[in-house]
């Protein structure tokens, strides 16, 4: 990518941040993670082509032109929040995504709705963000190897790596809650 393309992409992401509260790549990745989707399925639910979704995520395009798609993004954000904090099951989320896919409307994204609808991120959301970050830099097996290497000199750090890097979300939530004071 040359400097001109990089500048255009940076401008598009800044426009997305001002219009939608964050770059669409980050927003769509969170929806994919929280709702257990892949890009093709997210595109289908939103009513976008896969290439259009990719262009929005990468910053090659800045704006969602169709108000109905914007409304579906907003509905998926709310559903994502509910799924991340356990208020809806995976089966309920799948049913609601089918309803969202069929919906039409013209509301605009609320730029403040980037965390749970209550404003503050939920414990489960925070834990999932930590897990996502760790898992984006290393595979679970590598994280366990790193934890094993640290165990004798830094047992608390080793436990953190094991729980958040390779453990289940419920275990990580319990660990997070136990270590808040």
PDB file of C-alpha atoms in Angstrom:
ATOM      1  CA  UNK A   1       0.000   0.000   0.000  1.00  0.00           C
ATOM      2  CA  UNK A   2       1.500   3.338  -1.000  1.00  0.00           C
ATOM      3  CA  UNK A   3       1.429   6.523   1.097  1.00  0.00           C
ATOM      4  CA  UNK A   4      -1.604   7.917  -0.729  1.00  0.00           C
ATOM      5  CA  UNK A   5      -3.606   4.752  -0.040  1.00  0.00           C
ATOM      6  CA  UNK A   6      -2.465   4.769   3.587  1.00  0.00           C
ATOM      7  CA  UNK A   7      -3.600   8.387   3.971  1.00  0.00           C
ATOM      8  CA  UNK A   8      -6.980   7.596   2.402  1.00  0.00           C
ATOM      9  CA  UNK A   9      -7.435   4.600   4.694  1.00  0.00           C
ATOM     10  CA  UNK A  10      -6.500   6.642   7.771  1.00  0.00           C
ATOM     11  CA  UNK A  11      -8.999   9.364   6.732  1.00  0.00           C
ATOM     12  CA  UNK A  12     -11.721   6.771   6.178  1.00  0.00           C
ATOM     13  CA  UNK A  13     -11.136   5.264   9.621  1.00  0.00           C
ATOM     14  CA  UNK A  14     -11.266   8.704  11.243  1.00  0.00           C
ATOM     15  CA  UNK A  15     -14.549   9.410   9.454  1.00  0.00           C
ATOM     16  CA  UNK A  16     -15.868   6.051  10.661  1.00  0.00           C
ATOM     17  CA  UNK A  17     -14.817   6.954  14.207  1.00  0.00           C
ATOM     18  CA  UNK A  18     -16.720  10.244  14.004  1.00  0.00           C
ATOM     19  CA  UNK A  19     -19.821   8.685  12.392  1.00  0.00           C
ATOM     20  CA  UNK A  20     -20.025   5.351  14.197  1.00  0.00           C
ATOM     21  CA  UNK A  21     -17.975   5.877  17.374  1.00  0.00           C
ATOM     22  CA  UNK A  22     -15.102   3.630  16.255  1.00  0.00           C
ATOM     23  CA  UNK A  23     -13.575   2.279  13.042  1.00  0.00           C
ATOM     24  CA  UNK A  24     -15.912  -0.253  11.452  1.00  0.00           C
ATOM     25  CA  UNK A  25     -13.152  -2.883  11.393  1.00  0.00           C
ATOM     26  CA  UNK A  26     -13.078  -2.906  15.204  1.00  0.00           C
ATOM     27  CA  UNK A  27     -16.860  -2.803  15.472  1.00  0.00           C
ATOM     28  CA  UNK A  28     -17.370  -5.656  12.990  1.00  0.00           C
ATOM     29  CA  UNK A  29     -14.611  -7.794  14.573  1.00  0.00           C
ATOM     30  CA  UNK A  30     -16.340  -7.424  17.954  1.00  0.00           C
ATOM     31  CA  UNK A  31     -19.670  -8.480  16.413  1.00  0.00           C
ATOM     32  CA  UNK A  32     -17.960 -11.480  14.780  1.00  0.00           C
ATOM     33  CA  UNK A  33     -16.332 -12.511  18.076  1.00  0.00           C
ATOM     34  CA  UNK A  34     -19.343 -11.930  20.330  1.00  0.00           C
ATOM     35  CA  UNK A  35     -21.873 -13.554  18.007  1.00  0.00           C
ATOM     36  CA  UNK A  36     -19.704 -16.415  16.731  1.00  0.00           C
ATOM     37  CA  UNK A  37     -19.886 -15.332  13.104  1.00  0.00           C
ATOM     38  CA  UNK A  38     -17.511 -15.249  10.194  1.00  0.00           C
ATOM     39  CA  UNK A  39     -17.256 -12.321   7.781  1.00  0.00           C
ATOM     40  CA  UNK A  40     -19.492 -13.951   5.174  1.00  0.00           C
ATOM     41  CA  UNK A  41     -22.259 -14.602   7.718  1.00  0.00           C
ATOM     42  CA  UNK A  42     -21.995 -11.059   9.130  1.00  0.00           C
ATOM     43  CA  UNK A  43     -22.251  -9.656   5.611  1.00  0.00           C
ATOM     44  CA  UNK A  44     -25.359 -11.772   4.975  1.00  0.00           C
ATOM     45  CA  UNK A  45     -27.058 -10.666   8.203  1.00  0.00           C
ATOM     46  CA  UNK A  46     -26.286  -7.016   7.478  1.00  0.00           C
ATOM     47  CA  UNK A  47     -27.396  -7.254   3.864  1.00  0.00           C
ATOM     48  CA  UNK A  48     -23.994  -6.338   2.451  1.00  0.00           C
ATOM     49  CA  UNK A  49     -21.852  -8.132  -0.078  1.00  0.00           C
ATOM     50  CA  UNK A  50     -18.753  -9.785   1.381  1.00  0.00           C
ATOM     51  CA  UNK A  51     -16.476  -7.462  -0.655  1.00  0.00           C
ATOM     52  CA  UNK A  52     -18.336  -4.384   0.651  1.00  0.00           C
ATOM     53  CA  UNK A  53     -17.972  -5.594   4.250  1.00  0.00           C
ATOM     54  CA  UNK A  54     -14.263  -6.171   3.635  1.00  0.00           C
ATOM     55  CA  UNK A  55     -13.859  -2.664   2.188  1.00  0.00           C
ATOM     56  CA  UNK A  56     -15.606  -1.116   5.197  1.00  0.00           C
ATOM     57  CA  UNK A  57     -13.494  -3.158   7.636  1.00  0.00           C
ATOM     58  CA  UNK A  58     -10.213  -2.284   5.926  1.00  0.00           C
ATOM     59  CA  UNK A  59     -10.994   1.412   5.567  1.00  0.00           C
ATOM     60  CA  UNK A  60     -11.157   1.314   1.758  1.00  0.00           C
ATOM     61  CA  UNK A  61     -14.699   2.669   2.162  1.00  0.00           C
ATOM     62  CA  UNK A  62     -15.745   4.991   4.947  1.00  0.00           C
ATOM     63  CA  UNK A  63     -19.526   5.047   5.004  1.00  0.00           C
ATOM     64  CA  UNK A  64     -22.391   2.579   5.070  1.00  0.00           C
ATOM     65  CA  UNK A  65     -24.683   4.071   2.458  1.00  0.00           C
ATOM     66  CA  UNK A  66     -27.841   2.101   3.186  1.00  0.00           C
ATOM     67  CA  UNK A  67     -29.814   3.259   6.259  1.00  0.00           C
ATOM     68  CA  UNK A  68     -31.328  -0.230   6.692  1.00  0.00           C
ATOM     69  CA  UNK A  69     -27.809  -1.685   7.009  1.00  0.00           C
ATOM     70  CA  UNK A  70     -26.932   0.962   9.604  1.00  0.00           C
ATOM     71  CA  UNK A  71     -30.054  -0.026  11.541  1.00  0.00           C
ATOM     72  CA  UNK A  72     -29.024  -3.708  11.391  1.00  0.00           C
ATOM     73  CA  UNK A  73     -25.545  -2.818  12.675  1.00  0.00           C
ATOM     74  CA  UNK A  74     -27.158  -1.037  15.616  1.00  0.00           C
ATOM     75  CA  UNK A  75     -29.413  -4.031  16.339  1.00  0.00           C
ATOM     76  CA  UNK A  76     -26.408  -6.385  16.164  1.00  0.00           C
ATOM     77  CA  UNK A  77     -24.475  -4.149  18.568  1.00  0.00           C
ATOM     78  CA  UNK A  78     -27.235  -4.521  21.139  1.00  0.00           C
ATOM     79  CA  UNK A  79     -27.456  -8.272  20.534  1.00  0.00           C
ATOM     80  CA  UNK A  80     -23.661  -8.556  20.776  1.00  0.00           C
ATOM     81  CA  UNK A  81     -23.706  -6.806  24.130  1.00  0.00           C
ATOM     82  CA  UNK A  82     -26.415  -9.147  25.401  1.00  0.00           C
ATOM     83  CA  UNK A  83     -24.542 -12.222  24.134  1.00  0.00           C
ATOM     84  CA  UNK A  84     -21.226 -11.049  25.621  1.00  0.00           C
ATOM     85  CA  UNK A  85     -22.666 -10.658  29.109  1.00  0.00           C
ATOM     86  CA  UNK A  86     -24.772 -13.823  28.970  1.00  0.00           C
ATOM     87  CA  UNK A  87     -28.248 -12.255  28.756  1.00  0.00           C
ATOM     88  CA  UNK A  88     -29.023 -14.245  25.581  1.00  0.00           C
ATOM     89  CA  UNK A  89     -27.987 -17.769  24.652  1.00  0.00           C
ATOM     90  CA  UNK A  90     -26.295 -18.696  21.395  1.00  0.00           C
ATOM     91  CA  UNK A  91     -29.585 -20.184  20.155  1.00  0.00           C
ATOM     92  CA  UNK A  92     -31.508 -17.004  21.005  1.00  0.00           C
ATOM     93  CA  UNK A  93     -28.816 -14.904  19.330  1.00  0.00           C
ATOM     94  CA  UNK A  94     -29.075 -17.015  16.154  1.00  0.00           C
ATOM     95  CA  UNK A  95     -32.865 -16.541  16.077  1.00  0.00           C
ATOM     96  CA  UNK A  96     -32.577 -12.800  16.628  1.00  0.00           C
ATOM     97  CA  UNK A  97     -29.934 -12.508  13.888  1.00  0.00           C
ATOM     98  CA  UNK A  98     -32.419 -14.028  11.440  1.00  0.00           C
ATOM     99  CA  UNK A  99     -34.978 -11.405  12.513  1.00  0.00           C
ATOM    100  CA  UNK A 100     -32.382  -8.646  12.149  1.00  0.00           C
ATOM    101  CA  UNK A 101     -31.439  -9.936   8.699  1.00  0.00           C
ATOM    102  CA  UNK A 102     -35.063  -9.526   7.570  1.00  0.00           C
ATOM    103  CA  UNK A 103     -35.525  -6.103   9.176  1.00  0.00           C
ATOM    104  CA  UNK A 104     -35.543  -2.772   7.406  1.00  0.00           C
ATOM    105  CA  UNK A 105     -35.303   0.682   8.872  1.00  0.00           C
ATOM    106  CA  UNK A 106     -33.525   3.952   8.786  1.00  0.00           C
ATOM    107  CA  UNK A 107     -32.177   4.798  12.213  1.00  0.00           C
ATOM    108  CA  UNK A 108     -28.636   6.074  12.657  1.00  0.00           C
ATOM    109  CA  UNK A 109     -25.958   4.437  14.791  1.00  0.00           C
ATOM    110  CA  UNK A 110     -25.642   5.893  18.237  1.00  0.00           C
ATOM    111  CA  UNK A 111     -21.932   6.650  18.565  1.00  0.00           C
ATOM    112  CA  UNK A 112     -22.065   6.212  22.336  1.00  0.00           C
ATOM    113  CA  UNK A 113     -23.263   2.618  22.024  1.00  0.00           C
ATOM    114  CA  UNK A 114     -19.871   0.980  21.718  1.00  0.00           C
ATOM    115  CA  UNK A 115     -20.061  -0.919  25.008  1.00  0.00           C
ATOM    116  CA  UNK A 116     -22.984  -2.497  26.812  1.00  0.00           C
ATOM    117  CA  UNK A 117     -26.198  -0.519  26.566  1.00  0.00           C
ATOM    118  CA  UNK A 118     -25.822   0.476  30.221  1.00  0.00           C
ATOM    119  CA  UNK A 119     -22.709   2.531  29.362  1.00  0.00           C
ATOM    120  CA  UNK A 120     -19.994   0.715  31.305  1.00  0.00           C
ATOM    121  CA  UNK A 121     -18.437  -2.425  29.862  1.00  0.00           C
ATOM    122  CA  UNK A 122     -19.534  -5.604  31.577  1.00  0.00           C
ATOM    123  CA  UNK A 123     -17.046  -7.883  33.326  1.00  0.00           C
ATOM    124  CA  UNK A 124     -17.622 -10.501  30.630  1.00  0.00           C
ATOM    125  CA  UNK A 125     -16.910  -7.912  27.902  1.00  0.00           C
ATOM    126  CA  UNK A 126     -13.664  -6.826  29.611  1.00  0.00           C
ATOM    127  CA  UNK A 127     -12.578 -10.444  30.016  1.00  0.00           C
ATOM    128  CA  UNK A 128     -13.372 -11.231  26.389  1.00  0.00           C
ATOM    129  CA  UNK A 129     -11.356  -8.215  25.250  1.00  0.00           C
ATOM    130  CA  UNK A 130      -8.364  -9.435  27.300  1.00  0.00           C
ATOM    131  CA  UNK A 131      -8.775 -12.958  25.894  1.00  0.00           C
ATOM    132  CA  UNK A 132      -9.079 -11.634  22.360  1.00  0.00           C
ATOM    133  CA  UNK A 133      -5.941  -9.538  22.717  1.00  0.00           C
ATOM    134  CA  UNK A 134      -3.872 -12.399  24.127  1.00  0.00           C
ATOM    135  CA  UNK A 135      -5.154 -14.823  21.525  1.00  0.00           C
ATOM    136  CA  UNK A 136      -4.397 -12.382  18.736  1.00  0.00           C
ATOM    137  CA  UNK A 137      -0.680 -12.495  19.553  1.00  0.00           C
ATOM    138  CA  UNK A 138      -0.233 -16.225  20.258  1.00  0.00           C
ATOM    139  CA  UNK A 139      -1.964 -19.576  20.011  1.00  0.00           C
ATOM    140  CA  UNK A 140      -3.242 -21.223  23.201  1.00  0.00           C
ATOM    141  CA  UNK A 141      -0.418 -23.780  23.176  1.00  0.00           C
ATOM    142  CA  UNK A 142       2.203 -21.043  22.948  1.00  0.00           C
ATOM    143  CA  UNK A 143       0.544 -19.132  25.781  1.00  0.00           C
ATOM    144  CA  UNK A 144       0.602 -22.281  27.949  1.00  0.00           C
ATOM    145  CA  UNK A 145       4.303 -22.760  27.102  1.00  0.00           C
ATOM    146  CA  UNK A 146       4.992 -19.158  28.135  1.00  0.00           C
ATOM    147  CA  UNK A 147       3.021 -19.675  31.361  1.00  0.00           C
ATOM    148  CA  UNK A 148       5.023 -22.827  32.124  1.00  0.00           C
ATOM    149  CA  UNK A 149       8.273 -20.932  31.571  1.00  0.00           C
ATOM    150  CA  UNK A 150       7.165 -18.184  33.974  1.00  0.00           C
ATOM    151  CA  UNK A 151       5.563 -20.406  36.612  1.00  0.00           C
ATOM    152  CA  UNK A 152       8.587 -20.792  38.909  1.00  0.00           C
ATOM    153  CA  UNK A 153       9.547 -17.101  38.967  1.00  0.00           C
ATOM    154  CA  UNK A 154       6.223 -15.345  38.316  1.00  0.00           C
ATOM    155  CA  UNK A 155       3.378 -17.659  39.346  1.00  0.00           C
ATOM    156  CA  UNK A 156       0.661 -14.981  39.292  1.00  0.00           C
ATOM    157  CA  UNK A 157       1.571 -13.922  35.760  1.00  0.00           C
ATOM    158  CA  UNK A 158       1.672 -17.568  34.682  1.00  0.00           C
ATOM    159  CA  UNK A 159      -1.817 -18.089  36.120  1.00  0.00           C
ATOM    160  CA  UNK A 160      -3.063 -14.986  34.289  1.00  0.00           C
ATOM    161  CA  UNK A 161      -1.705 -16.284  30.990  1.00  0.00           C
ATOM    162  CA  UNK A 162      -3.250 -19.714  31.505  1.00  0.00           C
ATOM    163  CA  UNK A 163      -6.670 -18.405  32.552  1.00  0.00           C
ATOM    164  CA  UNK A 164      -7.063 -15.624  29.995  1.00  0.00           C
ATOM    165  CA  UNK A 165      -4.926 -17.001  27.190  1.00  0.00           C
ATOM    166  CA  UNK A 166      -6.148 -20.593  27.104  1.00  0.00           C
ATOM    167  CA  UNK A 167      -8.993 -20.935  29.598  1.00  0.00           C
ATOM    168  CA  UNK A 168     -12.743 -20.709  29.217  1.00  0.00           C
ATOM    169  CA  UNK A 169     -14.451 -17.339  29.495  1.00  0.00           C
ATOM    170  CA  UNK A 170     -16.363 -18.396  32.632  1.00  0.00           C
ATOM    171  CA  UNK A 171     -13.073 -19.269  34.378  1.00  0.00           C
ATOM    172  CA  UNK A 172     -11.566 -15.942  33.333  1.00  0.00           C
ATOM    173  CA  UNK A 173     -14.627 -14.043  34.608  1.00  0.00           C
ATOM    174  CA  UNK A 174     -14.309 -15.810  37.985  1.00  0.00           C
ATOM    175  CA  UNK A 175     -10.583 -14.986  38.089  1.00  0.00           C
ATOM    176  CA  UNK A 176     -11.249 -11.332  37.188  1.00  0.00           C
ATOM    177  CA  UNK A 177     -13.931 -10.977  39.843  1.00  0.00           C
ATOM    178  CA  UNK A 178     -11.733 -12.673  42.476  1.00  0.00           C
ATOM    179  CA  UNK A 179      -8.896 -10.246  41.816  1.00  0.00           C
ATOM    180  CA  UNK A 180     -10.895  -7.007  41.934  1.00  0.00           C
ATOM    181  CA  UNK A 181     -10.428  -5.075  45.151  1.00  0.00           C
TER     182      UNK A 181
END
